[in-house]
Amino acid sequence: YVGTVASVAGFVIAATMNSLQGLWLSMIPGALLQHNFDVFKALLSEYHNDIDQIQSKSEEILENDAKEGDHRTNTISRSGSVGKLGMVAGISFMVGPMISAFATKTFQSATVLAIIFTLASGLTVYLLPLPVLLSDIKQIGEKNDTLTNLTNSEFTLTNMFKLRTTKARAAMTLLVLRLNMALAFHIFNTIWPASLKTRFHFGPSEHAMFMSFIGVVYAFSQGFVAKRVIQFCGSERKVYVIMSCCAILGAGRYVAYYTLSIHIMYSSFLFIINALGILNTVITADTGSIASSNELGGLFGALQASESAAGMLGPFLGGVVSYYFGEDGATSAPLMAVLAIYAFLFLFVYWGYEKFVILCIDPKDIVGISTSVDSDLKKTM
């Protein structure tokens, strides 16, 4: 509800203040309070946690191999839900500008249409069922544990940086991934629009076509490709999926930046967006798996804060790198920085994703790692 009100407030300011000052003021409510997409991710994770709680009551009569099969199914189901949410976002990203272009003629009328859709979204949120409430959890004998978790969440930045628990280490691993992915994206964006204009003479219509293409591919990746890739690979090969996505993101951006063929550029982004969709689905699903329902909001908030920080720091770093180390046709320093970030993520995932994140989700997937990880960390503390 807060995000919906913030969006409406921003649109009203933009429609009533026809000035540059009004443009900047209209961005403030949304920037501060509109994080509905991340809230929806947390809500989906809470729904799946509720489903897991219900299923766990009947698993006592099942054999161990059936339980492991249920865990695999729950992981795939969670990834599928996240993928569908991303697919809807991609379709909206593509369809929204088309609706505005055909249905409105002025900025004010487009703003009114945006307010109508935002209010419709708020009504839909009102009709959504709530997850299991904390009062329901108390009734089944977990009152003290729940109250303790509320006051001592493991997913505050202070507790996460201490790395004292399995969940804290998993959360920090995901935070490092999110932060570096966002940094790479924003650094690359400092050179990408100018590169498109220089090589392919991109104007507004070409940019619109390009963004529509990205929306279609991202929707397809989140809605169809991601779930099937995760289902095919399973937990035992999840690390290699993430590493492959990092490699594709780095190589694809290099090819897209230097090629003089627009067809190759579009083809490279076909691989880039699919890899990005798979990677985001895996990370979001795993994020929802490591936290309990009452901690999901804090964890998703911390990850979103890291991405917002990267959004402020990334363009600055891209400009500094370009200014001091050069930007020419032969070697692009910002692009080299982006490739270095993806190379770091490739090695970082190989080193720590399995023993920190997957171990936290399901310790049965990894045998003998928990003790060694804890002992290694105790030696360094």
XYZ file of C-alpha atoms in Angstrom:
381
model
C 0.000 0.000 0.000
C 2.826 2.398 0.836
C 4.403 1.860 -2.575
C 1.083 2.402 -4.338
C 0.437 5.664 -2.491
C 3.983 6.821 -3.245
C 3.531 6.118 -6.951
C 0.236 8.017 -7.094
C 1.780 10.943 -5.205
C 4.669 11.092 -7.674
C 2.322 11.050 -10.667
C 0.147 13.807 -9.166
C 3.187 16.020 -8.574
C 4.425 15.412 -12.114
C 1.026 16.229 -13.626
C 0.401 19.401 -11.603
C 3.897 20.936 -11.691
C 4.885 21.555 -15.298
C 8.507 22.407 -14.584
C 11.921 20.859 -14.130
C 11.551 21.266 -10.372
C 8.302 19.328 -10.513
C 10.043 16.556 -12.449
C 12.656 16.133 -9.728
C 10.112 16.372 -6.900
C 7.898 13.749 -8.534
C 10.727 11.222 -8.330
C 11.182 11.529 -4.566
C 8.120 9.570 -3.271
C 8.747 6.623 -5.571
C 12.479 6.548 -4.933
C 11.924 6.526 -1.174
C 8.905 4.266 -0.818
C 8.106 2.430 -4.061
C 9.737 -0.985 -3.811
C 6.684 -3.101 -4.596
C 8.520 -5.548 -6.861
C 10.815 -6.603 -4.021
C 7.841 -6.720 -1.637
C 6.084 -9.065 -4.076
C 9.155 -11.308 -4.107
C 9.064 -11.467 -0.317
C 5.310 -12.134 -0.372
C 5.746 -15.039 -2.804
C 8.459 -16.460 -0.563
C 6.127 -16.221 2.438
C 3.432 -18.093 0.516
C 5.918 -20.857 -0.250
C 7.068 -20.942 3.380
C 3.445 -21.414 4.417
C 3.104 -24.254 1.920
C 6.279 -25.830 3.291
C 4.912 -25.626 6.853
C 1.713 -27.360 5.806
C 3.581 -30.073 3.921
C 6.039 -30.635 6.771
C 3.184 -31.813 9.009
C 2.462 -34.694 6.647
C 6.096 -35.534 5.834
C 6.545 -37.380 9.135
C 4.894 -40.427 7.625
C 6.989 -40.339 4.456
C 10.350 -41.992 3.838
C 13.574 -39.986 3.522
C 13.797 -40.296 -0.239
C 10.280 -38.892 -0.559
C 11.249 -35.944 1.629
C 14.216 -35.176 -0.579
C 11.973 -35.327 -3.612
C 9.587 -32.868 -1.962
C 12.487 -30.487 -1.252
C 13.488 -30.581 -4.916
C 9.882 -29.967 -5.975
C 9.535 -27.040 -3.550
C 12.730 -25.467 -4.899
C 11.506 -25.759 -8.481
C 8.057 -24.440 -7.521
C 9.610 -21.442 -5.757
C 11.779 -20.712 -8.811
C 8.756 -21.030 -11.076
C 6.785 -18.487 -9.042
C 9.655 -16.004 -9.109
C 10.012 -16.575 -12.843
C 6.344 -15.844 -13.486
C 6.617 -12.613 -11.495
C 9.599 -11.569 -13.589
C 7.757 -12.553 -16.760
C 4.852 -10.290 -15.875
C 7.286 -7.449 -15.187
C 8.947 -7.999 -18.557
C 5.630 -8.031 -20.406
C 4.549 -4.845 -18.641
C 7.891 -3.261 -19.500
C 7.159 -3.995 -23.151
C 3.413 -3.274 -23.289
C 3.339 -0.120 -21.132
C 5.018 2.239 -23.623
C 2.841 0.851 -26.439
C -0.372 1.537 -24.500
C 0.775 5.055 -23.688
C 1.704 5.754 -27.302
C -1.689 4.651 -28.646
C -4.003 5.826 -25.848
C -2.547 9.210 -24.879
C -1.419 12.345 -26.659
C -0.035 14.472 -23.838
C 2.044 13.942 -20.734
C -0.870 14.863 -18.462
C -3.162 12.262 -20.034
C -0.413 9.646 -19.806
C -0.025 10.492 -16.111
C -3.770 10.077 -15.518
C -3.651 6.679 -17.231
C -0.673 5.699 -15.047
C -2.608 6.708 -11.909
C -5.561 4.540 -12.984
C -3.344 1.493 -13.495
C -1.580 2.128 -10.185
C -4.885 2.293 -8.306
C -5.990 -0.923 -10.027
C -2.755 -2.499 -8.824
C -3.476 -1.328 -5.272
C -6.949 -2.877 -5.428
C -5.422 -6.170 -6.558
C -2.977 -6.068 -3.642
C -5.926 -5.492 -1.276
C -7.590 -8.673 -2.573
C -4.486 -10.835 -2.088
C -4.620 -13.326 0.805
C -2.253 -12.674 3.680
C 0.414 -15.213 4.648
C 0.195 -17.083 7.948
C 0.171 -14.494 10.731
C 2.521 -14.569 13.681
C -0.477 -15.074 15.951
C -1.186 -18.334 14.139
C 2.394 -19.443 14.693
C 2.101 -18.714 18.428
C -0.912 -21.011 18.645
C 1.166 -24.023 17.605
C 3.686 -23.582 20.404
C 6.380 -21.350 18.886
C 5.586 -18.102 20.661
C 8.914 -17.633 22.430
C 11.014 -18.511 19.366
C 9.003 -16.164 17.172
C 9.300 -13.226 19.555
C 13.028 -13.828 19.863
C 13.422 -13.846 16.068
C 11.502 -10.593 15.781
C 13.844 -8.783 18.152
C 17.085 -10.525 17.062
C 16.872 -10.890 13.305
C 19.880 -12.491 11.669
C 19.505 -10.315 8.599
C 20.432 -6.909 9.914
C 23.589 -5.598 8.270
C 25.462 -5.756 11.585
C 24.656 -9.425 12.163
C 25.281 -10.311 8.521
C 28.774 -8.771 8.563
C 29.688 -10.773 11.676
C 29.244 -14.040 9.694
C 28.561 -16.001 12.875
C 25.665 -18.124 11.638
C 24.952 -20.212 8.574
C 22.116 -17.890 7.541
C 24.280 -14.789 7.926
C 26.986 -16.274 5.703
C 24.421 -17.272 3.090
C 22.884 -13.788 3.163
C 26.293 -12.126 2.754
C 27.053 -14.380 -0.203
C 23.820 -13.308 -1.891
C 24.478 -9.662 -0.998
C 27.923 -9.787 -2.632
C 26.349 -11.276 -5.758
C 23.584 -8.674 -5.941
C 25.904 -5.759 -5.238
C 28.455 -6.707 -7.874
C 25.830 -7.529 -10.496
C 24.256 -4.102 -9.982
C 27.674 -2.408 -10.096
C 28.494 -4.114 -13.396
C 25.135 -3.083 -14.859
C 25.455 0.584 -13.902
C 29.099 0.881 -14.939
C 28.254 -0.616 -18.329
C 25.350 1.776 -18.759
C 27.708 4.760 -18.583
C 29.189 3.768 -21.974
C 26.418 1.739 -23.616
C 23.994 4.466 -24.901
C 26.833 6.487 -26.455
C 28.196 3.323 -28.060
C 24.827 2.556 -29.660
C 24.560 6.064 -31.061
C 28.125 6.010 -32.422
C 27.962 2.606 -34.111
C 24.319 2.249 -35.128
C 23.014 5.854 -34.979
C 20.366 4.945 -32.423
C 17.588 7.480 -31.966
C 14.396 7.406 -29.853
C 12.594 4.908 -32.102
C 15.576 2.540 -32.208
C 15.919 2.716 -28.432
C 12.198 1.953 -28.052
C 12.535 -1.116 -30.292
C 15.610 -2.258 -28.375
C 13.896 -1.908 -24.989
C 10.825 -3.770 -26.291
C 13.115 -6.563 -27.441
C 14.674 -6.714 -23.969
C 11.212 -6.841 -22.385
C 10.095 -9.740 -24.586
C 13.266 -11.762 -24.028
C 13.275 -11.119 -20.278
C 9.625 -12.192 -19.987
C 10.379 -15.370 -21.960
C 13.474 -16.058 -19.854
C 11.715 -15.608 -16.508
C 8.487 -17.342 -17.489
C 9.795 -20.362 -19.413
C 13.564 -20.753 -19.611
C 14.596 -20.202 -15.973
C 12.325 -22.795 -14.363
C 13.208 -25.461 -16.920
C 16.938 -24.843 -16.583
C 16.718 -25.061 -12.776
C 14.545 -28.176 -12.994
C 17.000 -29.834 -15.380
C 20.135 -28.965 -13.417
C 18.853 -29.369 -9.864
C 20.655 -28.264 -6.704
C 23.753 -30.308 -7.428
C 24.519 -28.300 -10.598
C 23.138 -24.929 -9.509
C 26.634 -23.499 -8.977
C 27.588 -24.283 -12.559
C 24.400 -22.615 -13.792
C 25.305 -19.397 -11.954
C 28.909 -19.547 -13.158
C 27.734 -20.057 -16.749
C 25.420 -17.057 -16.440
C 28.301 -14.878 -15.183
C 30.460 -15.995 -18.107
C 27.679 -15.291 -20.613
C 27.029 -11.849 -19.127
C 30.691 -10.895 -19.415
C 31.325 -12.340 -22.872
C 27.989 -11.093 -24.204
C 28.613 -7.504 -23.118
C 32.084 -7.590 -24.681
C 30.698 -8.805 -28.022
C 27.757 -6.389 -27.917
C 30.047 -3.427 -27.246
C 32.606 -4.069 -29.987
C 30.589 -5.600 -32.818
C 29.702 -3.467 -35.856
C 26.787 -5.715 -36.813
C 23.438 -4.832 -35.308
C 22.292 -8.431 -35.773
C 25.199 -9.730 -33.692
C 24.474 -7.056 -31.088
C 20.854 -8.189 -30.780
C 21.944 -11.854 -30.719
C 24.410 -11.203 -27.912
C 21.703 -9.477 -25.875
C 19.460 -12.474 -26.455
C 21.994 -14.529 -24.488
C 22.631 -11.726 -21.971
C 18.978 -11.265 -21.024
C 18.337 -15.004 -20.787
C 21.360 -15.417 -18.533
C 20.242 -12.459 -16.429
C 16.736 -13.880 -16.094
C 18.010 -17.292 -14.994
C 20.485 -15.744 -12.557
C 17.892 -13.443 -10.972
C 15.434 -16.317 -10.620
C 17.989 -18.564 -8.910
C 19.162 -15.843 -6.505
C 15.641 -14.686 -5.628
C 14.410 -18.239 -5.021
C 17.413 -19.026 -2.822
C 16.941 -15.757 -0.930
C 13.403 -16.783 -0.040
C 14.603 -20.229 1.035
C 17.135 -19.156 3.656
C 14.855 -16.870 5.692
C 11.781 -17.516 7.803
C 8.576 -15.621 7.079
C 9.143 -12.934 9.702
C 12.693 -12.279 8.396
C 12.023 -12.132 4.661
C 11.271 -8.423 4.619
C 14.542 -7.559 6.315
C 16.596 -9.779 4.006
C 15.016 -8.508 0.792
C 15.343 -4.965 2.121
C 19.070 -5.424 2.745
C 19.597 -6.802 -0.759
C 17.570 -3.968 -2.293
C 19.599 -1.445 -0.303
C 22.812 -2.897 -1.734
C 21.440 -2.587 -5.268
C 20.375 1.008 -4.605
C 23.856 1.788 -3.296
C 25.310 0.274 -6.457
C 22.947 2.473 -8.478
C 24.537 5.539 -6.898
C 28.111 4.257 -6.906
C 28.174 2.506 -10.301
C 27.782 5.532 -12.616
C 30.324 7.439 -10.523
C 32.843 4.609 -10.775
C 32.193 4.276 -14.499
C 32.878 7.972 -15.011
C 36.021 7.911 -12.869
C 37.420 4.831 -14.627
C 36.664 6.333 -18.042
C 38.248 9.675 -17.116
C 41.469 8.337 -15.615
C 42.076 5.201 -17.669
C 40.684 6.208 -21.046
C 37.796 5.316 -23.300
C 38.599 4.714 -26.952
C 37.711 2.307 -29.718
C 40.544 -0.104 -28.956
C 40.175 -0.514 -25.192
C 37.294 0.593 -23.010
C 38.365 0.908 -19.388
C 34.784 0.805 -18.011
C 34.096 -2.331 -20.036
C 37.263 -3.933 -18.683
C 36.034 -3.065 -15.167
C 32.721 -4.776 -15.931
C 34.513 -7.879 -17.197
C 36.673 -7.909 -14.067
C 33.546 -7.837 -11.893
C 32.024 -10.803 -13.747
C 35.325 -12.690 -13.510
C 35.350 -12.070 -9.754
C 31.741 -13.311 -9.461
C 32.615 -16.401 -11.498
C 35.377 -17.326 -9.044
C 33.407 -16.204 -5.988
C 30.446 -18.446 -6.872
C 32.780 -21.385 -7.498
C 34.415 -20.824 -4.114
C 31.509 -20.101 -1.808
C 27.985 -20.461 -3.201
C 27.675 -24.175 -2.568
C 29.111 -24.283 0.926
C 27.346 -21.131 2.128
C 23.995 -20.768 0.317
C 23.063 -24.296 -0.768
C 24.252 -25.656 2.574
C 21.914 -23.231 4.338
C 18.952 -24.188 2.142
C 19.384 -27.938 2.466
C 22.324 -29.354 4.474
C 21.655 -32.813 2.990
C 22.878 -31.580 -0.398
C 26.428 -31.197 0.911
C 28.073 -33.744 3.174
C 30.827 -32.759 5.551
C 31.105 -29.095 4.611
C 29.252 -27.530 7.534
C 31.803 -28.580 10.145
C 34.787 -27.483 8.079
C 33.252 -24.095 7.272
C 32.432 -23.385 10.909
C 35.909 -24.407 12.062
C 37.604 -22.275 9.402
C 35.579 -19.234 10.373
C 36.237 -19.731 14.076
C 39.956 -19.654 13.377
C 39.653 -16.262 11.688
C 37.472 -14.653 14.398
